[in-house]
XYZ file of C-alpha atoms in Angstrom:
586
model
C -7.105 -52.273 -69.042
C -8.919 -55.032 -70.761
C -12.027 -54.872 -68.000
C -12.043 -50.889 -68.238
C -12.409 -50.838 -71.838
C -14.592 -54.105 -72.554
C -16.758 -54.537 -69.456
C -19.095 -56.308 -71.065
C -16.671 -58.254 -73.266
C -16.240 -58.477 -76.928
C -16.263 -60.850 -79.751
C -13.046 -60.435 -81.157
C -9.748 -60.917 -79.370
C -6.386 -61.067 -81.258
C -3.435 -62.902 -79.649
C 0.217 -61.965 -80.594
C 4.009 -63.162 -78.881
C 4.794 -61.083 -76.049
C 8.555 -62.058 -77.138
C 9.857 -58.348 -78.215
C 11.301 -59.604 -81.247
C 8.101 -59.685 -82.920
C 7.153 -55.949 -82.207
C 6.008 -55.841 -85.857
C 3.231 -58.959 -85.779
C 1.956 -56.499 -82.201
C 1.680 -53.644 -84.167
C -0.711 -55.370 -87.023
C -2.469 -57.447 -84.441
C -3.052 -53.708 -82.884
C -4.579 -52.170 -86.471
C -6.565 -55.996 -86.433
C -7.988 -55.791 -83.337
C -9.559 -52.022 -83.887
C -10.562 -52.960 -87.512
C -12.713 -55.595 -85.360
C -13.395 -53.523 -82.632
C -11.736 -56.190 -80.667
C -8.579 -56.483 -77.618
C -5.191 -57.169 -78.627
C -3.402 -59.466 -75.525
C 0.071 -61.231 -75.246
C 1.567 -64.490 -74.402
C 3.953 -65.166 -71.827
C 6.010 -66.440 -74.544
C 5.646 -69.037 -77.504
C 5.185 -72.456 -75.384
C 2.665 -70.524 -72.807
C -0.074 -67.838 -73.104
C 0.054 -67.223 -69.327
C -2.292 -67.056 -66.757
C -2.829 -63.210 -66.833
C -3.407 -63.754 -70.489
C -6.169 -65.866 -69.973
C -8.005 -65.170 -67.002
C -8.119 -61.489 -69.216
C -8.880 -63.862 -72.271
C -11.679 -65.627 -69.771
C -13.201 -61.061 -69.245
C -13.717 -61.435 -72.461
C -16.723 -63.603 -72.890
C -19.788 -62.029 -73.665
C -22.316 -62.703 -71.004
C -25.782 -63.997 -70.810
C -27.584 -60.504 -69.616
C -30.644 -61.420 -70.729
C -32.879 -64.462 -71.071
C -32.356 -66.767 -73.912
C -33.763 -65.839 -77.155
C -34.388 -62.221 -76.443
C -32.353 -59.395 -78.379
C -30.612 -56.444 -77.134
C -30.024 -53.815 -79.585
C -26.173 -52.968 -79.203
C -25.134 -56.222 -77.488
C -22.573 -58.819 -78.992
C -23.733 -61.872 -79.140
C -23.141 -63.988 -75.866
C -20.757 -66.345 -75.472
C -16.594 -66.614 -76.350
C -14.889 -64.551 -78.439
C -12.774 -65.467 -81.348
C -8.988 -65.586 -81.161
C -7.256 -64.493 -83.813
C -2.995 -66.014 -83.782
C -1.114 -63.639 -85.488
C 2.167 -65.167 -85.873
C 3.958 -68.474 -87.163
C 4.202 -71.704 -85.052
C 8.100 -70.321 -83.663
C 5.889 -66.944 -82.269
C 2.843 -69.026 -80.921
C 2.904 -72.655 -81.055
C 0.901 -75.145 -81.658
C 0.373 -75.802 -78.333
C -1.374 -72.620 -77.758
C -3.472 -73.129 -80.682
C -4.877 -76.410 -79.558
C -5.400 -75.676 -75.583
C -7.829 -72.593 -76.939
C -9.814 -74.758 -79.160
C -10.011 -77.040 -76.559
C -11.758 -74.594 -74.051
C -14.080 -73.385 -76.333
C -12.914 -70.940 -78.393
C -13.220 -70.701 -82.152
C -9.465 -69.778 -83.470
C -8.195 -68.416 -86.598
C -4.091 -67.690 -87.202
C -2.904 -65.460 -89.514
C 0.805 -67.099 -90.574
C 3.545 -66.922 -93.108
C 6.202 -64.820 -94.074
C 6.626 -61.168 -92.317
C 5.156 -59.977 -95.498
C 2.442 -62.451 -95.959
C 1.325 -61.514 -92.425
C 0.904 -58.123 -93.230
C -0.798 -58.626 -96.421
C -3.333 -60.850 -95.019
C -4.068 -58.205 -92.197
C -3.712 -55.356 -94.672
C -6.025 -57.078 -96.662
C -8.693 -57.576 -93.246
C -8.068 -53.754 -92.404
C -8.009 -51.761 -95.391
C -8.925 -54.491 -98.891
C -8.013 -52.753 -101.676
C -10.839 -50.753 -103.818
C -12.228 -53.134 -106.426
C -11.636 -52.725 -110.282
C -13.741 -52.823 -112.584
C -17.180 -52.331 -111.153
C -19.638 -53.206 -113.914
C -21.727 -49.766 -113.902
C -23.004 -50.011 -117.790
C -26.455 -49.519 -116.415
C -26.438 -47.909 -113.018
C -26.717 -43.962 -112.643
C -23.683 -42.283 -112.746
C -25.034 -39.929 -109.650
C -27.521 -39.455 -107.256
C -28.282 -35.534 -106.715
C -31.242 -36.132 -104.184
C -33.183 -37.770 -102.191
C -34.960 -40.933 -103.849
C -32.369 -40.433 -106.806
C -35.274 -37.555 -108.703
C -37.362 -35.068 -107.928
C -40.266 -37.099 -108.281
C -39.458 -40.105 -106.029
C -39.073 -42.345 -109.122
C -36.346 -44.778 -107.978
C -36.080 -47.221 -111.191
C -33.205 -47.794 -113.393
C -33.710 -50.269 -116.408
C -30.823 -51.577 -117.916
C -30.220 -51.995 -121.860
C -30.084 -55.701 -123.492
C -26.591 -56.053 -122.984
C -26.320 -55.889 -119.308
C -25.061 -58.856 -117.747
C -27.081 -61.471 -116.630
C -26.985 -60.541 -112.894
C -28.160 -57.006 -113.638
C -31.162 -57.991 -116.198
C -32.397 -61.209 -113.567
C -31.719 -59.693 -110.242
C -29.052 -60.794 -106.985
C -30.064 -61.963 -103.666
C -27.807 -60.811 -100.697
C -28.059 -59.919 -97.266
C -24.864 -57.529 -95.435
C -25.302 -57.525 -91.934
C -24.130 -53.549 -90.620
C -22.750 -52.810 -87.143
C -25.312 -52.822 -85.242
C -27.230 -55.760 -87.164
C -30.645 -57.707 -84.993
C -30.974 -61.283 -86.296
C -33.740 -60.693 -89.399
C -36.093 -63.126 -87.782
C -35.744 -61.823 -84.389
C -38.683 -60.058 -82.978
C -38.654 -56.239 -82.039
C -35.765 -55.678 -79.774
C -36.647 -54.265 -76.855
C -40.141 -55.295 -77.205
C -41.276 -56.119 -73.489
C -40.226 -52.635 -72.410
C -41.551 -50.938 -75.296
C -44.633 -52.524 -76.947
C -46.297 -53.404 -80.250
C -46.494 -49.753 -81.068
C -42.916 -47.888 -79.850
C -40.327 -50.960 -80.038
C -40.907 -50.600 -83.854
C -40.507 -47.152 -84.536
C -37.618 -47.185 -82.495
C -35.749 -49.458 -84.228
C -36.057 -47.096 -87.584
C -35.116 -43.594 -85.330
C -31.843 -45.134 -83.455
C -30.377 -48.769 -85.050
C -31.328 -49.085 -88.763
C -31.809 -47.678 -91.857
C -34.316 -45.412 -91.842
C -34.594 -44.530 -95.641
C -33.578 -46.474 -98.653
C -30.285 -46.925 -100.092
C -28.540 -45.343 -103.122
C -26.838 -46.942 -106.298
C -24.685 -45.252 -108.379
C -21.638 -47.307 -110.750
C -22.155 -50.432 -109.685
C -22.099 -49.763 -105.847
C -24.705 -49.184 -103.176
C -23.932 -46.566 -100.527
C -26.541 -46.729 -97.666
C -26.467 -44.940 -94.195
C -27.288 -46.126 -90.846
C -28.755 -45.046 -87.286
C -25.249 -47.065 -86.244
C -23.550 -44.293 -86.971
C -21.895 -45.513 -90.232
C -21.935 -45.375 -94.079
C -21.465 -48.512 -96.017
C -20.003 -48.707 -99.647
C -21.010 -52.348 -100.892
C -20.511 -54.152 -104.348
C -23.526 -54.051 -105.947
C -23.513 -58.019 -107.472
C -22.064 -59.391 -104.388
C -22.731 -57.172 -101.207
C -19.436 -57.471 -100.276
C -18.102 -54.551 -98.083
C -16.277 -52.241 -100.142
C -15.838 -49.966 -97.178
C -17.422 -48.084 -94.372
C -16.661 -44.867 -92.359
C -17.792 -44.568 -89.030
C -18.536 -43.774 -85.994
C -19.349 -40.465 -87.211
C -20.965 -37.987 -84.565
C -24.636 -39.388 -84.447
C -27.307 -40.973 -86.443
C -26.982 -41.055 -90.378
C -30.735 -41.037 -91.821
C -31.422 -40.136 -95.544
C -29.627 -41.878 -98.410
C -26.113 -40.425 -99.738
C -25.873 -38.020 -102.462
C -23.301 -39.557 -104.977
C -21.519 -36.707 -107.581
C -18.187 -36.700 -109.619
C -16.928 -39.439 -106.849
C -17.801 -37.909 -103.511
C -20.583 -38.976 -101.457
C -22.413 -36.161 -99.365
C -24.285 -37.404 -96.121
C -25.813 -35.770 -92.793
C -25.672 -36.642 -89.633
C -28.651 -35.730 -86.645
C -31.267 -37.183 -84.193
C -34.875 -36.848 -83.782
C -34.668 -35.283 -79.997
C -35.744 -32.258 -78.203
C -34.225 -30.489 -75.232
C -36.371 -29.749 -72.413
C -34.883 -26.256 -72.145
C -36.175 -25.714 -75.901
C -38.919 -26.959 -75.406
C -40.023 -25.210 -72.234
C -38.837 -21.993 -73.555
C -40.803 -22.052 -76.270
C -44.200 -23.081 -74.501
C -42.897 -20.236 -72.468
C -43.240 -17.937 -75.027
C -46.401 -18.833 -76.804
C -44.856 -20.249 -79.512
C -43.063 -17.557 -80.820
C -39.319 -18.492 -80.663
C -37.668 -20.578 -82.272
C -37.715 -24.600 -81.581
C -34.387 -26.184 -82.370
C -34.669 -30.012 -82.809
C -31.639 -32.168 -82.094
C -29.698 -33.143 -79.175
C -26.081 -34.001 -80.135
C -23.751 -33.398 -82.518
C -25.009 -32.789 -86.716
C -23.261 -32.370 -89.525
C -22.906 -32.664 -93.295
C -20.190 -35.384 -94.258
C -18.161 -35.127 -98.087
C -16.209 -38.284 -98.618
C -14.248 -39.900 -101.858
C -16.515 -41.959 -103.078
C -14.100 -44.960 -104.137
C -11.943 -44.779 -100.740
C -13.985 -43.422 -98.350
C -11.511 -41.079 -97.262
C -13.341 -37.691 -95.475
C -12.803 -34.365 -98.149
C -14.532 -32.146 -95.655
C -17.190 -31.624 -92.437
C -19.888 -28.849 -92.074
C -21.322 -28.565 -88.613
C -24.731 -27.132 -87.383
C -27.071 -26.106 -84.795
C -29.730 -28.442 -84.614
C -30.425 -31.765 -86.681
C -29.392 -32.684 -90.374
C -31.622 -35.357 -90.701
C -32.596 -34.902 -93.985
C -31.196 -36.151 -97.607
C -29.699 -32.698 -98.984
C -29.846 -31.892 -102.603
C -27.026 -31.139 -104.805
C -27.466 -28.502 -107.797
C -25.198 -26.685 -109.813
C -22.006 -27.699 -107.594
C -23.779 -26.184 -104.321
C -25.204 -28.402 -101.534
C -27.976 -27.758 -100.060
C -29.349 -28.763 -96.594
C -31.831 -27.545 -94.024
C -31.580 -28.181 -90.516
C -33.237 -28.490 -86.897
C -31.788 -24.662 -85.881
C -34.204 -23.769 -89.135
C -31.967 -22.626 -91.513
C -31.416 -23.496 -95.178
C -27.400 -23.418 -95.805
C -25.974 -23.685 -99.327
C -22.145 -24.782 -99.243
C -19.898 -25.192 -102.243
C -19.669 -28.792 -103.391
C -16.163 -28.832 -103.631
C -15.018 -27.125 -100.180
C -17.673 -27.125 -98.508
C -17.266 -23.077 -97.975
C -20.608 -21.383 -96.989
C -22.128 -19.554 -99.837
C -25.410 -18.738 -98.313
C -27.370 -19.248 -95.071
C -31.296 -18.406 -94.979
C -33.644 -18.630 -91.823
C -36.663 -20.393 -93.193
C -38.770 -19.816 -89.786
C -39.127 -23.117 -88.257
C -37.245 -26.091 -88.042
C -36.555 -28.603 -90.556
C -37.130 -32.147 -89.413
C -37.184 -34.452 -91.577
C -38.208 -33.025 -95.102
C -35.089 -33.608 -97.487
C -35.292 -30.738 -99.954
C -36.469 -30.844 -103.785
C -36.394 -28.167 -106.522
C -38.510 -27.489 -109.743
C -36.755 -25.638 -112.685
C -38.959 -23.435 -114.459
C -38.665 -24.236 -118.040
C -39.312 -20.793 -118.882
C -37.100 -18.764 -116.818
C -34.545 -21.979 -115.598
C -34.805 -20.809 -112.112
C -35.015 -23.855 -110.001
C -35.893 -22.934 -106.200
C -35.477 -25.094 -103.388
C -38.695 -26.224 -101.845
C -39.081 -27.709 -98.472
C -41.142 -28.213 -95.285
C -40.577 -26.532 -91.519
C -42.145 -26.827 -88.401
C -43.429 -25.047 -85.960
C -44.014 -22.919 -88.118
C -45.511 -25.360 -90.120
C -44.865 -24.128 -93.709
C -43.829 -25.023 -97.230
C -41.114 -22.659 -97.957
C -39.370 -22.133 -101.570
C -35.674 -20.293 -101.520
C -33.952 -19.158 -104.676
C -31.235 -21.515 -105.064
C -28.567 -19.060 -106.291
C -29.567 -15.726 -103.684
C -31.181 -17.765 -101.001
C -33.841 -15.410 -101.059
C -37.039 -17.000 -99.835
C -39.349 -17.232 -102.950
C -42.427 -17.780 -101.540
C -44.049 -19.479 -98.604
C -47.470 -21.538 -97.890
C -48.786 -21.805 -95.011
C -51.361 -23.386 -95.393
C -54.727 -23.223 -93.872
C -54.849 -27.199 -92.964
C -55.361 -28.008 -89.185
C -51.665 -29.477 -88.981
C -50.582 -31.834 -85.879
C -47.345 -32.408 -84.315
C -43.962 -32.034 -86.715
C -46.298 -32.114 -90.241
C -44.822 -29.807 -92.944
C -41.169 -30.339 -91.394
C -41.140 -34.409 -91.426
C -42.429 -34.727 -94.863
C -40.555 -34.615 -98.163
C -42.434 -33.057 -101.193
C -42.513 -35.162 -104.171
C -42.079 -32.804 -107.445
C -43.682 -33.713 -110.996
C -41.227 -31.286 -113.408
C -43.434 -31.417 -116.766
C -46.501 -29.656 -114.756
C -45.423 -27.756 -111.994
C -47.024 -29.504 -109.144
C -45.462 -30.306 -105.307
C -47.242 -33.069 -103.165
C -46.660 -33.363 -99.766
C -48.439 -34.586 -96.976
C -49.317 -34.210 -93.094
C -51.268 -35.642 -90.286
C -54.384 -32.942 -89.603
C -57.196 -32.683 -87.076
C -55.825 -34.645 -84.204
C -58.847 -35.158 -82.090
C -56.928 -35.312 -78.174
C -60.024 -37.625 -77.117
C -59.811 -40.509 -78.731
C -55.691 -40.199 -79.914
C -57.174 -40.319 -84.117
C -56.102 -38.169 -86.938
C -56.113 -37.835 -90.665
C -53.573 -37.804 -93.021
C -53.888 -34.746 -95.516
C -52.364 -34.726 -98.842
C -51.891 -31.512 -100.889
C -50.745 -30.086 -104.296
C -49.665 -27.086 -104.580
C -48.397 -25.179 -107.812
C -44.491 -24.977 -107.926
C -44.314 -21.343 -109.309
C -46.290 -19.766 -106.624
C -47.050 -22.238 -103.561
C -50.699 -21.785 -104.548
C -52.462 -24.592 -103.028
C -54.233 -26.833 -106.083
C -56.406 -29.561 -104.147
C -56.189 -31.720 -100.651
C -57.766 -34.439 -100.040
C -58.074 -36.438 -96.513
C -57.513 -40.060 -96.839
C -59.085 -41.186 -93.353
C -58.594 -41.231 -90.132
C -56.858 -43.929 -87.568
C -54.846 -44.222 -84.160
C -52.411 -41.209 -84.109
C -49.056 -43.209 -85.287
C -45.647 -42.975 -83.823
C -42.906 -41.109 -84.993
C -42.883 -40.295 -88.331
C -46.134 -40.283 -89.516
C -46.463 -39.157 -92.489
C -46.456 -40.995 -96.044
C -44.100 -40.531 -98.806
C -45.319 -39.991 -102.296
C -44.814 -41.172 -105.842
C -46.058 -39.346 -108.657
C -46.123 -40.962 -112.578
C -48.188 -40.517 -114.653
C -50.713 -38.243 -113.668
C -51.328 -40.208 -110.445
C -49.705 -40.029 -106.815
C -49.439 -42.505 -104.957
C -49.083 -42.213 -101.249
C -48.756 -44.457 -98.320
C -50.602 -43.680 -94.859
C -49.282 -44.797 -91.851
C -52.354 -43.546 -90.160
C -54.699 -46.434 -91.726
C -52.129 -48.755 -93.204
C -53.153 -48.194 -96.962
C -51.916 -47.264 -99.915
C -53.608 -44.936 -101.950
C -54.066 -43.535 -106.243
C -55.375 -40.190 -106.239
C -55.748 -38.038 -109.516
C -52.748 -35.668 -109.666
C -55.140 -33.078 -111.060
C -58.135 -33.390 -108.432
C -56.986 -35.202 -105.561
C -60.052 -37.502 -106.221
C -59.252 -41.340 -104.591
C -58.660 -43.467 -108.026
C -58.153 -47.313 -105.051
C -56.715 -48.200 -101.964
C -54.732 -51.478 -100.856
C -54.253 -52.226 -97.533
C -51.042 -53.239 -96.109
C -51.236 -56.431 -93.690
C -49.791 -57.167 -90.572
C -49.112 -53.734 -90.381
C -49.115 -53.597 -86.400
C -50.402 -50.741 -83.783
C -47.055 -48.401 -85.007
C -48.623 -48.127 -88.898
C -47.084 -48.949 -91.968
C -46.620 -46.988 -95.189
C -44.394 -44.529 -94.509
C -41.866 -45.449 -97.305
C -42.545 -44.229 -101.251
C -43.693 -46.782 -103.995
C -41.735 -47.293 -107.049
C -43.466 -48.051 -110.469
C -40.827 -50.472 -112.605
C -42.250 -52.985 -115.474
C -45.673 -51.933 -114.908
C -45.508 -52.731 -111.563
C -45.904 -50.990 -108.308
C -43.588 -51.731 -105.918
C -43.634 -50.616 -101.957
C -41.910 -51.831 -98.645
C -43.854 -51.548 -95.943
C -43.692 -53.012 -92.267
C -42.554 -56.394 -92.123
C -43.313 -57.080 -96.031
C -42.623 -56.038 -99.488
C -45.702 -55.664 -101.998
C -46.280 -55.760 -105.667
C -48.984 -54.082 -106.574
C -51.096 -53.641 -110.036
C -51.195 -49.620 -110.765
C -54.371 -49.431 -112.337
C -56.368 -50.905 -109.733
C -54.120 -51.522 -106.929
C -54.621 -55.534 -107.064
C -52.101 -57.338 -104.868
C -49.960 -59.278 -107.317
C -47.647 -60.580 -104.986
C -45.352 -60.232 -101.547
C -42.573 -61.310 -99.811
C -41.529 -61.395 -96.542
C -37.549 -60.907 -96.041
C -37.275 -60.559 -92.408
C -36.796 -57.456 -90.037
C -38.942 -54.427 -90.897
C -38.760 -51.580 -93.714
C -39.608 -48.053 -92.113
C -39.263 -44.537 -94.171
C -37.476 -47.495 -96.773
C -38.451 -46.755 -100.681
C -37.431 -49.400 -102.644
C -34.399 -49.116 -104.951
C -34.607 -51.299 -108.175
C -31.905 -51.422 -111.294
C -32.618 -54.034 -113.961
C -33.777 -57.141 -111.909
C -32.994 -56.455 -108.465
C -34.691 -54.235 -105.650
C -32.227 -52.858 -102.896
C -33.408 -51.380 -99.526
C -32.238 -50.572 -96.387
C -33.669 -52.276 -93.397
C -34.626 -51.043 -89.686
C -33.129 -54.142 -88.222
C -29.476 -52.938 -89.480
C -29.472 -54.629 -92.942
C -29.161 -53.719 -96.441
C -30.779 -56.207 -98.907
C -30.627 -56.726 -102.641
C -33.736 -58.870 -103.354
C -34.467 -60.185 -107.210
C -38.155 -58.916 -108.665
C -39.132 -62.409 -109.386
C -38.651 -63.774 -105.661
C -41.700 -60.772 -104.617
C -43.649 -61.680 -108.305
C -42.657 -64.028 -110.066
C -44.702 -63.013 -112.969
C -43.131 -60.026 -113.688
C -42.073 -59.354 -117.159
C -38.199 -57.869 -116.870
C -38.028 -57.366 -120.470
């Protein structure tokens, strides 16, 4: 059984008595060993773990598949598992215990009392929900993606926030399917400089940032999981998972649930052939397996309710006036009630949603507030009344628009003016593999387009290739993974105010992730490094380098401290002052 289910073994294995009278110390050591994803086995009895016991102790040892040094996403780390004694010296003696650490193995027994077994397991498999969260500071939700509508993800906290909050935390948690931070690319030899990357951010990390609402951080994972971690400490407060495929926006936190989706970035060949087939004119579903829209408590991580759908769910959804709203890869818009997740609407936007999480501008005048979003294919910006799910209006656009544009970008919206940014990679020339990145503002009321302005041209990137934007104070600011810089443009004209160039940036492009102005500072993760940035003239003021790689990532910062999400499988809480130490927290 062991070989069938572990063939290419496993890092955990937890040892109990095969003596029947301690049925009950098997039956934790069972809920122990799939907390840990690990094997439960048996002794013979307490003076002798028996040699069926460990030649299938032996199966377990990870083995060296691959040369030294070189990282396989998905693979435990080589060598012998730990052993885990779950029982008192009269269940499993001593004996035991020694001969294991002896050969090799790193053990760790879990003794006392009946009861003070289980409460050290208990407290392994399910550790209870922590009190008293400090949250005096922190939102108290997180209705969509980036936290608001303008991609502004800074929280200041008042003068009598703690001292951790006010001078930032440093912490790394390691998720499930975590690459060592100073590891290069996984996969690398196979892949390349330009793919191995990209890759990492589609199928094994984060690929957005991370969310913080009351103290904790909620951040979802290509690995299938969502994490709920302390805030000050990174400590695992809990996680849900596997869940049915990749999980790749940043959770929507409201009145203690936590809303995520669940989809993948593929295409079927069938889909695809059918609609070359057909000139284009049916409809292209993206997404292989399984997609969904997760509610969960947001204290136990307990699962309220589950919305399936056709096609991907990549994006973020948005949650206004207790309805959810989410667009998918079959290209529909559905709005579900908050509480139940009952349909209340369903509206076919006319191409397929990719990756653009949905925003909404309310009309001060007439408090309507329609969803606004991006398809494919046909490649539109589409705006849907968010109580009738009657398409408001739709822009087409006239801009020469290559592969997934409208549908991968999310559009950034500034509320006091009535202006929607988004971007897209235009004018692919097939000769040389260049194109431009586009960015356009268009009026929120009517879709009217205001301005674009192309920020240059460079190697076609991979994947998502797009920027996301910022916009404060009359400016946007806007990443291009095309060219690797960041760029100011006049919210008003579109005219080019600087640019700052992102190093070591690599063939795969870097500035796909949002900046995030906080103490006069502009703050941006991309590729392998984190920047601060002056905002007036886009003067480097300082980086840091934390290991792994930040793809879609936009920073998250509350008083002191920035948290992200990283492609290698991490999530990070970084103080300000380690990336610039000049900056002025007060």
């Amino acid at each position: 059984m062991a070989e069938r289910l572990f063939p290419g073994g496993t890092s955990t294995v937890v040892l109990c008595s095969g003596n029947p009278s301690q049925a009950g110390a098997v039956q934790l050591g069972q809920a122990l060993a799939t907390k840990m994803s690990g094997v439960l086995l048996l002794t013979e009895n307490s003076q002798h773990i028996g040699a069926e016991t460990l030649q299938a102790l032996s199966d377990m040892t990870v083995p060296q598949v691959a040369p030294t040094g070189t990282i396989q996403p998905f693979q435990p780390q080589p060598g012998k598992p730990t052993v885990y004694i779950v029982g008192d010296d009269s269940a499993i003696s001593v004996k035991i215990q020694d001969r294991l650490t002896q050969m090799g193995y790193q053990v760790t027994r879990i003794s006392g009392s009946a009861h003070e077994i289980r409460t050290q397991i208990l407290n392994i498999v399910a550790p209870a929900i922590p009190q008293g969260l400090d949250a005096s500071s922190f939102p108290s939700s997180w209705t969509m993606n980036e936290g608001a509508s303008n991609h502004e993800s800074f929280f200041p906290v008042s003068s009598t926030a703690p001292a951790w909050m006010k001078q930032g935390v440093s912490w790394n948690f390691a998720e499930q399917a975590a690459v060592p931070l100073n590891a290069s690319f996984p996969d690398l030899a196979n892949l390349g400089p330009r793919n191995a990357p990209v890759k990492l951010t589609q199928y094994l990390g984060n690929a957005l940032g991370v969310t913080a609402v009351n103290g904790v951080i909620y951040a979802e994972s290509d690995d299938y999981h969502l994490y709920a971690l302390n805030a000050q400490t990174g400590a695992l407060i809990w996680q849900v998972g596997p869940l049915n495929n990749s999980l790749m926006g940043d959770p929507i936190v409201s009145g203690n649930v936590v809303y995520v989706t669940t989809g993948d970035t593929g295409f079927s060949f069938s889909q695809v052939l059918k609609y070359q087939l057909c000139g284009g004119t049916a409809l292209l579903v993206r997404g292989l397996l399984y997609s969904s829209l997760y509610a969960f408590n947001a204290t136990t991580g307990i699962m309220l309710w589950r919305q399936d759908f056709r096609g991907n769910a990549m994006p973020t959804p948005i949650l206004y006036n207790n309805t959810v709203y989410e667009p998918t890869g079959g290209g529909n818009l559905w709005a579900l009630n908050a509480q139940s997740g009952a349909l209340v609407w369903k509206t076919a936007l006319g191409g397929f949603d990719s990756m653009s999480s949905p925003n909404l501008y309310v009309n001060p005048s007439t408090k309507q507030a329609p969803i606004i979003l991006g398809t494919s294919d046909a490649n539109h910006v589409v705006a849907v009344n968010a109580v009738t799910g009657a398409i408001e209006w739709v822009q087409p656009t006239t801009l020469n628009i290559f592969n997934t544009g409208m549908g991968d970008n999310s559009p950034a919206v500034d509320q006091a003016n009535g202006v929607v940014i988004k971007d897209s990679v235009v004018n692919f020339d097939m000769a040389n593999k260049t194109t431009d990145l586009a960015v356009y503002a268009m009026n929120a009321d009517t879709g009217n387009i205001l301005w674009s302005t192309d920020l240059g041209r460079g190697s076609a990137p991979p994947a998502y290739k797009s920027g996301m934007a910022l916009i404060q104070n009359g400016v946007v600011y806007v990443g291009s993974p095309v060219t690797s810089m960041l760029y100011a443009l006049d919210e008003f004209t579109g005219k080019i105010l600087w640019t700052f160039s992102f190093a070591n940036s690599g063939p795969a492009g870097a500035g796909r992730g949002n900046a995030v102005l906080a103490y006069g500072v502009l703050w941006i993760a991309a590729g392998p490094t984190i920047y601060a940035v002056n905002p007036t003239n886009g003067q480097e003021l300082g980086t840091y380098t934390p290991g792994g790689r930040f793809g879609i990532v936009n920073p998250v910062i509350v008083g002191g401290t920035m948290y992200l999400g990283n492609s290698y499988d991490w999530i990070q809480a970084i103080p300000l002052s380690k990336i610039y130490p000049g900056v002025n927290l007060s």
